[in-house]
PDB file of C-alpha atoms in Angstrom:
ATOM      1  CA  MET O   1       5.215 -23.743  -2.411  1.00  0.00           C
ATOM      2  CA  SER O   2       3.400 -23.640   1.462  1.00  0.00           C
ATOM      3  CA  ILE O   3       3.645 -20.334   3.103  1.00  0.00           C
ATOM      4  CA  GLY O   4       5.967 -21.210   5.971  1.00  0.00           C
ATOM      5  CA  ARG O   5       5.880 -20.066   9.259  1.00  0.00           C
ATOM      6  CA  PHE O   6       8.457 -17.582   9.047  1.00  0.00           C
ATOM      7  CA  LEU O   7       6.802 -13.265   8.787  1.00  0.00           C
ATOM      8  CA  GLY O   8       8.430 -10.137   8.218  1.00  0.00           C
ATOM      9  CA  GLY O   9       6.954  -7.015   8.753  1.00  0.00           C
ATOM     10  CA  ILE O  10       7.900  -3.480   8.236  1.00  0.00           C
ATOM     11  CA  ALA O  11       6.141  -0.159   9.439  1.00  0.00           C
ATOM     12  CA  ALA O  12       7.599   3.062   8.187  1.00  0.00           C
ATOM     13  CA  LEU O  13       6.706   6.365   9.702  1.00  0.00           C
ATOM     14  CA  ILE O  14       7.697   9.110   5.979  1.00  0.00           C
ATOM     15  CA  TRP O  15       8.268  12.674   7.217  1.00  0.00           C
ATOM     16  CA  ASN O  16       7.625  15.365   4.892  1.00  0.00           C
ATOM     17  CA  PRO O  17      10.431  18.504   5.841  1.00  0.00           C
ATOM     18  CA  THR O  18       9.505  20.626   3.285  1.00  0.00           C
ATOM     19  CA  ASN O  19       5.654  21.080   4.717  1.00  0.00           C
ATOM     20  CA  GLU O  20       6.377  19.298   7.627  1.00  0.00           C
ATOM     21  CA  SER O  21       3.873  16.856   8.013  1.00  0.00           C
ATOM     22  CA  TYR O  22       3.496  12.725   8.255  1.00  0.00           C
ATOM     23  CA  LEU O  23       2.642  10.261   5.704  1.00  0.00           C
ATOM     24  CA  LEU O  24      -0.215   8.482   6.892  1.00  0.00           C
ATOM     25  CA  LEU O  25      -2.893   6.047   5.110  1.00  0.00           C
ATOM     26  CA  CYS O  26      -6.668   5.748   5.896  1.00  0.00           C
ATOM     27  CA  ARG O  27      -7.520   1.582   6.294  1.00  0.00           C
ATOM     28  CA  ALA O  28     -10.676   0.981   3.904  1.00  0.00           C
ATOM     29  CA  ASP O  29     -13.994   1.404   5.475  1.00  0.00           C
ATOM     30  CA  SER O  30     -14.545  -2.744   4.398  1.00  0.00           C
ATOM     31  CA  LYS O  31     -11.055  -3.784   6.354  1.00  0.00           C
ATOM     32  CA  ASP O  32     -12.546  -6.269   9.256  1.00  0.00           C
ATOM     33  CA  PHE O  33     -10.014  -4.761  11.291  1.00  0.00           C
ATOM     34  CA  GLY O  34      -9.299  -1.251  11.853  1.00  0.00           C
ATOM     35  CA  ALA O  35     -11.597   0.140   9.324  1.00  0.00           C
ATOM     36  CA  GLY O  36     -11.572   3.851   8.453  1.00  0.00           C
ATOM     37  CA  SER O  37      -8.493   4.301  10.905  1.00  0.00           C
ATOM     38  CA  TRP O  38      -5.286   5.927  10.012  1.00  0.00           C
ATOM     39  CA  GLU O  39      -2.051   4.485  10.326  1.00  0.00           C
ATOM     40  CA  CYS O  40       1.683   4.501   8.687  1.00  0.00           C
ATOM     41  CA  VAL O  41       3.148   2.591   6.137  1.00  0.00           C
ATOM     42  CA  THR O  42       2.998  -0.887   6.286  1.00  0.00           C
ATOM     43  CA  GLY O  43       3.856  -4.215   4.631  1.00  0.00           C
ATOM     44  CA  ARG O  44       4.969  -7.962   5.097  1.00  0.00           C
ATOM     45  CA  VAL O  45       6.371 -10.801   3.486  1.00  0.00           C
ATOM     46  CA  ASP O  46       5.471 -14.566   3.675  1.00  0.00           C
ATOM     47  CA  GLN O  47       8.200 -17.204   3.658  1.00  0.00           C
ATOM     48  CA  GLY O  48       9.567 -17.739   0.285  1.00  0.00           C
ATOM     49  CA  GLU O  49       8.327 -14.849  -0.988  1.00  0.00           C
ATOM     50  CA  SER O  50      10.822 -12.305  -2.468  1.00  0.00           C
TER      51      SER O  50
END
C-alpha cells in the first residue's frame, strides 16, 4: 500500500508529580533537524498504518 496524504501527529508533555519533573527527550546529534535539542514525546501515523 502506498502512503497517502493523511498524517496524524501527536505530542505529549508527561509530568511526574512524585519528583515534580517533566519527561523530555534529547534528539540524537546525528539528526538533520534539531540535533541535540530537547523536546517532548512525539509520534506520527501515516495513512493506512495501524
